[in-house]
Short mmCIF file of C-alpha atoms and ligand atoms in Angstrom, two decimals:
data_model
loop_
_atom_site.label_atom_id
_atom_site.label_comp_id
_atom_site.label_asym_id
_atom_site.label_seq_id
_atom_site.Cartn_x
_atom_site.Cartn_y
_atom_site.Cartn_z
CA MET A 14 -2.40 23.00 16.10
CA ALA A 15 -5.56 23.92 17.95
CA GLU A 16 -5.27 24.50 21.65
CA ILE A 17 -7.18 21.85 23.48
CA GLN A 18 -8.90 21.76 26.83
CA SER A 19 -8.00 18.44 28.35
CA ASN A 20 -11.34 18.37 30.15
CA GLU A 21 -12.99 17.86 26.77
CA VAL A 22 -12.51 14.11 27.11
CA LEU A 23 -14.45 12.22 29.75
CA VAL A 24 -12.22 9.61 31.38
CA VAL A 25 -13.46 6.43 33.01
CA LYS A 26 -10.41 4.77 34.54
CA SER A 27 -9.80 1.06 34.66
CA GLU A 28 -9.83 -0.24 38.25
CA THR A 29 -6.96 -2.62 37.67
CA SER A 30 -4.07 -2.71 35.22
CA LYS A 31 -3.11 -5.68 33.05
CA ILE A 32 0.44 -4.42 32.70
CA ASN A 33 2.06 -6.75 35.23
CA ALA A 34 0.89 -9.79 33.25
CA VAL A 35 2.72 -8.59 30.12
CA ASP A 36 6.21 -9.79 29.21
CA PHE A 37 7.63 -6.72 27.47
CA SER A 38 10.72 -8.60 26.32
CA ASN A 39 8.62 -11.09 24.40
CA LEU A 40 5.84 -9.26 22.56
CA THR A 41 4.08 -10.51 19.46
CA PHE A 42 2.98 -7.52 17.36
CA GLY A 43 -0.61 -6.43 17.88
CA ARG A 44 -1.79 -9.03 20.39
CA VAL A 45 -1.72 -7.17 23.68
CA PHE A 46 -3.61 -3.94 24.29
CA THR A 47 -3.25 -1.27 26.95
CA ASP A 48 -5.72 -0.63 29.78
CA HIS A 49 -7.76 2.06 28.05
CA MET A 50 -9.35 2.97 24.73
CA PHE A 51 -10.73 6.15 23.19
CA VAL A 52 -14.27 6.16 21.82
CA CYS A 53 -16.30 8.80 20.00
CA ASP A 54 -19.62 8.22 18.23
CA PHE A 55 -21.09 10.07 15.27
CA GLU A 56 -24.85 10.44 15.81
CA ASP A 57 -27.53 12.95 14.83
CA GLY A 58 -25.22 14.41 12.20
CA LYS A 59 -22.28 15.18 14.49
CA TRP A 60 -19.41 13.70 16.48
CA GLN A 61 -20.61 13.42 20.08
CA SER A 62 -18.56 13.92 23.27
CA PRO A 63 -15.46 11.71 23.22
CA LYS A 64 -14.57 9.45 26.11
CA ILE A 65 -11.83 7.19 27.35
CA MET A 66 -12.82 3.96 29.06
CA PRO A 67 -11.28 0.62 30.04
CA TYR A 68 -10.32 -1.48 26.99
CA GLN A 69 -13.25 -3.83 26.44
CA ALA A 70 -15.36 -5.68 23.88
CA LEU A 71 -17.94 -3.74 21.89
CA THR A 72 -21.63 -4.45 21.58
CA ILE A 73 -22.57 -3.83 17.95
CA GLU A 74 -25.56 -5.15 16.08
CA PRO A 75 -24.79 -7.80 13.45
CA SER A 76 -26.53 -5.59 10.90
CA ALA A 77 -23.96 -2.80 11.39
CA ARG A 78 -22.93 -1.68 7.93
CA VAL A 79 -19.22 -2.14 8.54
CA PHE A 80 -19.72 -5.93 8.58
CA HIS A 81 -21.48 -5.97 5.21
CA TYR A 82 -19.94 -3.21 3.13
CA GLY A 83 -16.55 -2.65 4.72
CA GLN A 84 -17.07 1.02 5.44
CA ALA A 85 -13.98 1.34 7.62
CA VAL A 86 -10.72 3.30 7.64
CA PHE A 87 -7.74 3.26 9.99
CA GLU A 88 -4.34 4.73 10.83
CA GLY A 89 -1.08 3.38 12.21
CA MET A 90 1.16 5.52 14.42
CA LYS A 91 3.63 5.06 17.25
CA ALA A 92 4.46 6.76 20.54
CA TYR A 93 8.03 6.75 21.90
CA LYS A 94 9.54 7.56 25.27
CA ASP A 95 12.98 8.99 25.96
CA ASP A 96 15.08 8.18 29.05
CA ASP A 97 13.62 11.16 30.90
CA GLY A 98 10.09 9.81 30.50
CA ASN A 99 9.00 12.31 27.84
CA ILE A 100 6.51 10.93 25.32
CA PHE A 101 6.71 11.74 21.61
CA LEU A 102 4.70 11.12 18.48
CA PHE A 103 6.18 11.30 14.98
CA ARG A 104 4.46 13.70 12.54
CA PRO A 105 0.95 12.97 13.92
CA ASP A 106 -0.53 15.83 11.90
CA GLU A 107 0.14 13.69 8.80
CA ASN A 108 -1.88 10.81 10.23
CA TYR A 109 -4.67 13.16 11.23
CA ARG A 110 -4.87 14.58 7.72
CA ARG A 111 -4.69 11.13 6.18
CA ILE A 112 -7.48 9.50 8.21
CA ASN A 113 -9.80 12.27 7.07
CA LYS A 114 -8.66 11.90 3.47
CA SER A 115 -9.43 8.18 3.76
CA ALA A 116 -12.75 8.94 5.49
CA VAL A 117 -13.90 11.30 2.73
CA ARG A 118 -13.21 8.63 0.08
CA LEU A 119 -15.23 6.05 2.05
CA ALA A 120 -18.13 8.51 2.59
CA ILE A 121 -17.38 8.70 6.33
CA PRO A 122 -17.69 12.07 8.13
CA GLU A 123 -14.36 13.76 8.94
CA PHE A 124 -13.17 13.64 12.55
CA PRO A 125 -12.47 16.91 14.45
CA GLU A 126 -8.81 17.78 14.99
CA SER A 127 -9.17 18.76 18.67
CA TYR A 128 -10.85 15.43 19.54
CA PHE A 129 -8.13 13.49 17.69
CA PHE A 130 -5.21 15.18 19.46
CA ASP A 131 -6.82 15.67 22.86
CA GLY A 132 -8.09 12.09 22.87
CA MET A 133 -4.75 10.65 21.86
CA LYS A 134 -2.73 12.72 24.33
CA THR A 135 -5.06 11.94 27.23
CA LEU A 136 -4.99 8.24 26.35
CA LEU A 137 -1.18 8.15 26.07
CA LYS A 138 -0.70 9.91 29.39
CA LEU A 139 -3.12 7.53 31.07
CA ASP A 140 -1.39 4.46 29.62
CA SER A 141 2.10 5.98 29.81
CA ASP A 142 3.58 3.00 31.69
CA TRP A 143 2.97 0.90 28.58
CA ILE A 144 5.46 3.02 26.59
CA LYS A 145 8.92 1.70 27.39
CA PRO A 146 12.01 3.85 26.84
CA GLY A 147 14.87 2.54 24.71
CA VAL A 148 15.42 2.66 20.96
CA GLY A 149 13.14 0.13 19.30
CA ASN A 150 10.48 0.12 21.99
CA SER A 151 7.25 1.89 21.13
CA LEU A 152 3.53 1.89 21.60
CA TYR A 153 1.69 1.18 18.37
CA ILE A 154 -1.43 3.37 18.07
CA ARG A 155 -4.40 2.29 16.00
CA PRO A 156 -7.07 4.96 15.36
CA PHE A 157 -9.98 3.66 13.25
CA ILE A 158 -13.52 4.47 12.19
CA ILE A 159 -16.31 1.98 11.54
CA ALA A 160 -19.88 2.32 10.25
CA THR A 161 -22.12 1.24 13.13
CA GLU A 162 -25.63 1.91 11.84
CA PRO A 163 -27.74 -1.26 12.04
CA ALA A 164 -29.10 -1.33 8.48
CA ILE A 165 -28.08 -3.47 5.54
CA SER A 166 -29.20 -1.39 2.61
CA ALA A 167 -26.16 -0.56 0.50
CA SER A 168 -25.59 3.10 1.34
CA PRO A 169 -23.36 5.06 3.72
CA ALA A 170 -24.22 4.76 7.39
CA ALA A 171 -25.77 7.51 9.50
CA THR A 172 -23.77 6.50 12.59
CA TYR A 173 -20.05 5.76 13.08
CA ARG A 174 -17.61 5.01 15.85
CA PHE A 175 -14.11 6.48 15.99
CA MET A 176 -11.76 4.61 18.32
CA ILE A 177 -8.12 4.49 19.35
CA ILE A 178 -6.56 1.35 20.76
CA CYS A 179 -2.87 0.92 21.64
CA SER A 180 -0.54 -2.06 21.62
CA PRO A 181 3.04 -2.18 22.96
CA ALA A 182 5.60 -3.07 20.28
CA LYS A 183 9.19 -4.20 20.38
CA ALA A 184 11.59 -3.60 17.53
CA TYR A 185 12.81 -6.94 16.42
CA TYR A 186 15.78 -7.26 14.24
CA ASN A 187 13.65 -7.63 11.13
CA GLU A 188 14.83 -10.35 8.81
CA PRO A 189 15.17 -9.21 5.21
CA VAL A 190 12.10 -10.25 3.22
CA ARG A 191 11.81 -12.13 -0.06
CA VAL A 192 9.24 -10.57 -2.38
CA LEU A 193 7.28 -11.46 -5.48
CA PHE A 194 6.56 -8.81 -8.14
CA ALA A 195 2.82 -8.95 -8.96
CA GLU A 196 2.00 -10.30 -12.42
CA LYS A 197 -1.70 -11.08 -12.13
CA TYR A 198 -3.41 -9.66 -9.05
CA SER A 199 -3.71 -5.98 -8.09
CA ARG A 200 -4.31 -4.28 -4.76
CA SER A 201 -5.75 -1.10 -6.24
CA ALA A 202 -6.81 0.50 -9.48
CA ASP A 203 -7.09 3.93 -11.04
CA GLY A 204 -9.90 5.86 -9.42
CA GLY A 205 -10.11 3.32 -6.58
CA VAL A 206 -9.24 3.45 -2.89
CA GLY A 207 -5.55 2.46 -2.97
CA PHE A 208 -4.46 5.84 -1.60
CA ALA A 209 -6.81 5.47 1.39
CA LYS A 210 -6.09 3.41 4.48
CA ALA A 211 -9.28 1.47 3.87
CA ALA A 212 -9.72 -1.82 5.73
CA GLY A 213 -10.80 -3.60 2.53
CA ASN A 214 -7.47 -2.90 0.81
CA TYR A 215 -5.91 -5.36 3.22
CA ALA A 216 -8.59 -8.05 2.87
CA ALA A 217 -8.04 -7.98 -0.89
CA GLN A 218 -4.32 -8.65 -0.48
CA PHE A 219 -4.53 -11.69 1.79
CA TYR A 220 -5.31 -14.31 -0.87
CA PRO A 221 -2.57 -13.36 -3.38
CA THR A 222 -0.15 -12.92 -0.48
CA ASN A 223 -0.97 -16.45 0.73
CA LEU A 224 -0.15 -17.74 -2.76
CA ALA A 225 3.16 -15.86 -2.70
CA GLN A 226 3.96 -17.30 0.74
CA GLU A 227 3.39 -20.82 -0.56
CA LYS A 228 6.16 -20.03 -3.07
CA GLY A 229 8.47 -18.78 -0.30
CA TYR A 230 7.88 -15.02 -0.58
CA GLN A 231 6.69 -13.05 2.47
CA GLN A 232 5.33 -10.11 0.52
CA ILE A 233 4.19 -8.93 -2.88
CA ILE A 234 5.41 -5.78 -4.57
CA TRP A 235 2.30 -4.56 -6.33
CA THR A 236 2.54 -3.33 -9.89
CA ASP A 237 0.21 -0.97 -11.75
CA ALA A 238 -3.13 -2.67 -12.35
CA SER A 239 -3.39 -2.03 -16.08
CA THR A 240 0.01 -3.22 -17.38
CA HIS A 241 1.83 -4.79 -14.38
CA ASP A 242 4.96 -3.15 -15.83
CA TYR A 243 5.58 -0.56 -13.08
CA LEU A 244 6.46 -1.22 -9.45
CA GLU A 245 4.26 0.63 -6.97
CA GLU A 246 4.29 -0.43 -3.31
CA ALA A 247 4.39 -3.39 -0.97
CA GLY A 248 0.86 -3.21 0.45
CA THR A 249 1.86 -2.30 4.01
CA MET A 250 4.97 -0.40 2.99
CA ASN A 251 6.12 1.97 0.28
CA ILE A 252 9.13 0.77 -1.68
CA PHE A 253 12.54 2.18 -2.62
CA PHE A 254 15.13 0.89 -5.09
CA ARG A 255 18.81 1.77 -4.97
CA ILE A 256 20.64 1.62 -8.29
CA GLY A 257 24.28 2.55 -7.85
CA ASP A 258 24.13 5.35 -5.29
CA LYS A 259 20.78 6.67 -6.47
CA LEU A 260 17.38 6.01 -4.89
CA ILE A 261 14.16 5.65 -6.84
CA THR A 262 10.60 5.49 -5.53
CA ALA A 263 7.25 5.63 -7.30
CA PRO A 264 5.31 8.91 -7.25
CA ASN A 265 2.09 9.03 -5.24
CA ASN A 266 -1.09 8.52 -7.19
CA ASP A 267 -4.57 7.25 -6.40
CA ARG A 268 -3.32 3.65 -6.25
CA ILE A 269 -0.48 4.23 -3.78
CA LEU A 270 -0.66 5.12 -0.10
CA ASP A 271 1.07 8.39 0.75
CA GLY A 272 3.32 7.00 3.51
CA VAL A 273 4.70 9.23 6.26
CA THR A 274 7.85 7.09 6.47
CA ARG A 275 8.27 7.34 2.67
CA LYS A 276 8.07 11.13 2.67
CA SER A 277 10.44 11.30 5.65
CA VAL A 278 12.99 9.08 3.86
CA ILE A 279 12.78 11.29 0.75
CA GLN A 280 13.53 14.32 2.95
CA LEU A 281 16.36 12.55 4.80
CA ALA A 282 17.91 11.53 1.49
CA GLU A 283 17.95 15.19 0.49
CA ASP A 284 19.47 16.15 3.87
CA LEU A 285 22.18 13.48 3.49
CA GLY A 286 22.98 14.43 -0.09
CA ILE A 287 21.64 11.18 -1.53
CA ASP A 288 20.06 11.53 -4.94
CA CYS A 289 16.41 10.38 -4.80
CA GLU A 290 14.27 10.27 -7.92
CA VAL A 291 10.50 10.18 -7.51
CA ARG A 292 9.33 8.66 -10.77
CA ARG A 293 7.79 5.56 -12.28
CA VAL A 294 10.07 2.56 -12.00
CA SER A 295 9.62 -0.38 -14.33
CA VAL A 296 10.04 -4.07 -13.61
CA LYS A 297 12.28 -4.18 -16.69
CA GLU A 298 14.62 -1.49 -15.32
CA ILE A 299 14.98 -3.30 -11.99
CA LYS A 300 15.57 -6.70 -13.59
CA GLU A 301 18.23 -5.21 -15.86
CA ALA A 302 19.91 -3.45 -12.95
CA ALA A 303 19.87 -6.73 -11.00
CA LYS A 304 21.46 -8.53 -13.96
CA ASN A 305 24.24 -5.99 -14.48
CA GLY A 306 24.94 -5.69 -10.74
CA SER A 307 23.96 -2.03 -10.34
CA LEU A 308 20.89 -2.85 -8.21
CA LYS A 309 22.27 -2.50 -4.68
CA GLU A 310 19.18 -2.49 -2.46
CA ILE A 311 15.42 -2.69 -2.29
CA PHE A 312 13.68 -1.70 0.92
CA GLY A 313 10.19 -1.00 2.20
CA THR A 314 9.19 1.88 4.49
CA GLY A 315 6.30 2.04 6.96
CA THR A 316 5.52 2.91 10.56
CA ALA A 317 5.46 -0.69 11.83
CA ALA A 318 8.90 -1.91 10.67
CA VAL A 319 10.32 1.58 9.86
CA VAL A 320 12.64 0.26 7.10
CA SER A 321 12.53 -3.32 5.90
CA PRO A 322 15.28 -4.62 3.59
CA VAL A 323 14.46 -6.99 0.72
CA SER A 324 16.88 -9.87 0.13
CA ALA A 325 15.45 -11.36 -3.07
CA PHE A 326 12.73 -10.91 -5.66
CA GLU A 327 11.02 -13.03 -8.27
CA HIS A 328 9.28 -12.07 -11.48
CA THR A 329 8.05 -14.48 -14.19
CA GLY A 330 10.12 -17.26 -12.67
CA ASP A 331 13.37 -15.25 -12.67
CA VAL A 332 14.79 -15.12 -9.15
CA PHE A 333 17.30 -12.45 -8.14
CA GLU A 334 19.20 -12.58 -4.85
CA LEU A 335 20.37 -9.25 -3.43
CA PRO A 336 23.58 -9.72 -1.50
CA GLU A 337 23.94 -7.63 1.65
CA VAL A 338 25.73 -4.35 0.97
CA GLU A 339 28.09 -2.47 3.25
CA ASN A 340 26.85 0.97 4.31
CA SER A 341 23.30 0.15 3.29
CA TYR A 342 20.89 3.01 2.83
CA ALA A 343 18.21 0.89 4.53
CA SER A 344 20.11 0.76 7.83
CA LEU A 345 21.20 4.40 7.52
CA PHE A 346 17.61 5.62 7.15
CA LYS A 347 16.33 3.30 9.84
CA LYS A 348 18.90 4.51 12.36
CA THR A 349 18.43 8.17 11.45
CA LEU A 350 14.65 7.94 11.74
CA MET A 351 14.70 6.02 15.01
CA ASN A 352 17.12 8.49 16.57
CA ILE A 353 14.77 11.34 15.71
CA GLN A 354 11.74 9.41 16.96
CA HIS A 355 13.41 8.60 20.30
CA ASN A 356 14.67 12.14 20.93
CA LEU A 357 18.31 11.12 20.45
CA SER A 358 19.19 13.50 17.66
CA GLU A 359 18.43 16.91 16.29
CA ASP A 360 14.97 17.27 14.74
CA LYS A 361 15.49 20.00 12.20
CA HIS A 362 12.17 19.48 10.41
CA GLY A 363 10.09 19.56 13.60
CA TRP A 364 8.80 16.00 13.17
CA ARG A 365 8.80 15.14 16.87
CA TYR A 366 5.60 16.05 18.69
CA GLY A 367 5.83 16.17 22.47
CA VAL A 368 2.86 14.73 24.34
CA ARG A 369 2.28 16.99 27.32
C1 PLP B 418 0.19 2.40 6.16
C2 PLP B 418 0.65 2.01 4.80
C3 PLP B 418 1.95 2.32 4.33
C4 PLP B 418 2.99 2.99 5.19
O1 PLP B 418 2.61 4.28 5.58
P1 PLP B 418 3.36 4.99 6.82
O2 PLP B 418 2.62 6.27 6.96
O3 PLP B 418 4.78 5.15 6.44
O4 PLP B 418 3.19 4.07 7.99
C5 PLP B 418 2.27 1.98 3.03
N1 PLP B 418 1.38 1.36 2.24
C6 PLP B 418 0.14 1.03 2.64
C7 PLP B 418 -0.79 0.37 1.71
C8 PLP B 418 -0.26 1.34 3.95
O5 PLP B 418 -1.49 1.00 4.35
#
């Protein structure tokens, strides 16, 4: 990784801190933000000098293209602190690569690596008190880029803003979720933007997800857009199926987001001697496995919840309950990942990134 001069980022410190008003034992995800934010503007054909300033509202013209054409991409990462006060990120190079992959697809200029890492490290050190030690505590980091040019002709903007905001997060015991397999709606299509962390991918999921929630399902497992026969991902999480002692997850393609947690779980499975097949997985196969009792687990993987078990699924009116299993892979992977993230176990793949 490029060596960075920490004086590259101009810092304007907040005069007061909001931290004492925050109840860290009772946090709702994504509602409270730290004292500072990172800002960098793209103007005159290049990314200008980055700066850190007190977290505050933006002044953006209503004609800014992001509001009209959704030219926006984002990332989701977390920072952790061990009991000695050291701060760590988990595989941040993957997030850096991915935001630029997303940016390219949305015709947004790529962001420089040194600004990304220097900005994030400076911001985390400044707001370090907001990262609480203890397994399960973390600081959720949200880098994003929006098209700011005030012009409503339908073409890519000439100006953009890259920002990082941070929100303290507490690991709740996450209740297993009930999911609906998609039969009609799709979140992405061949040749589309499903692989990108594009803001609009989420907007497009809200309506069908509301319909699923009315039926008692918290999430949808999206199927391939053309046949709805193959299970792809959960829209904020990638998805794994356990049949017998074997794991199966869909291969990445241009409809599926290439999750960092997913690729880490695939590697951990290999390390632990668990057979993991990366291949297409059909609705039919999963329903049959549920019927004959060989389907042991379904779980989602993503930065926010790490690993999220599924307790039931529905497809074409058939409802299958998944009884809790002993020695679940979901809890094994969750524990293993969190121990690495919090500097409590060996990190043989070099996934931990010390913020110094
Ligand atoms: C962010 C995201 C994931 C999970 O990716 P991680 O890198 O593991 O956090 C999965 N699916 C979609 C659609 C996402 O946006």
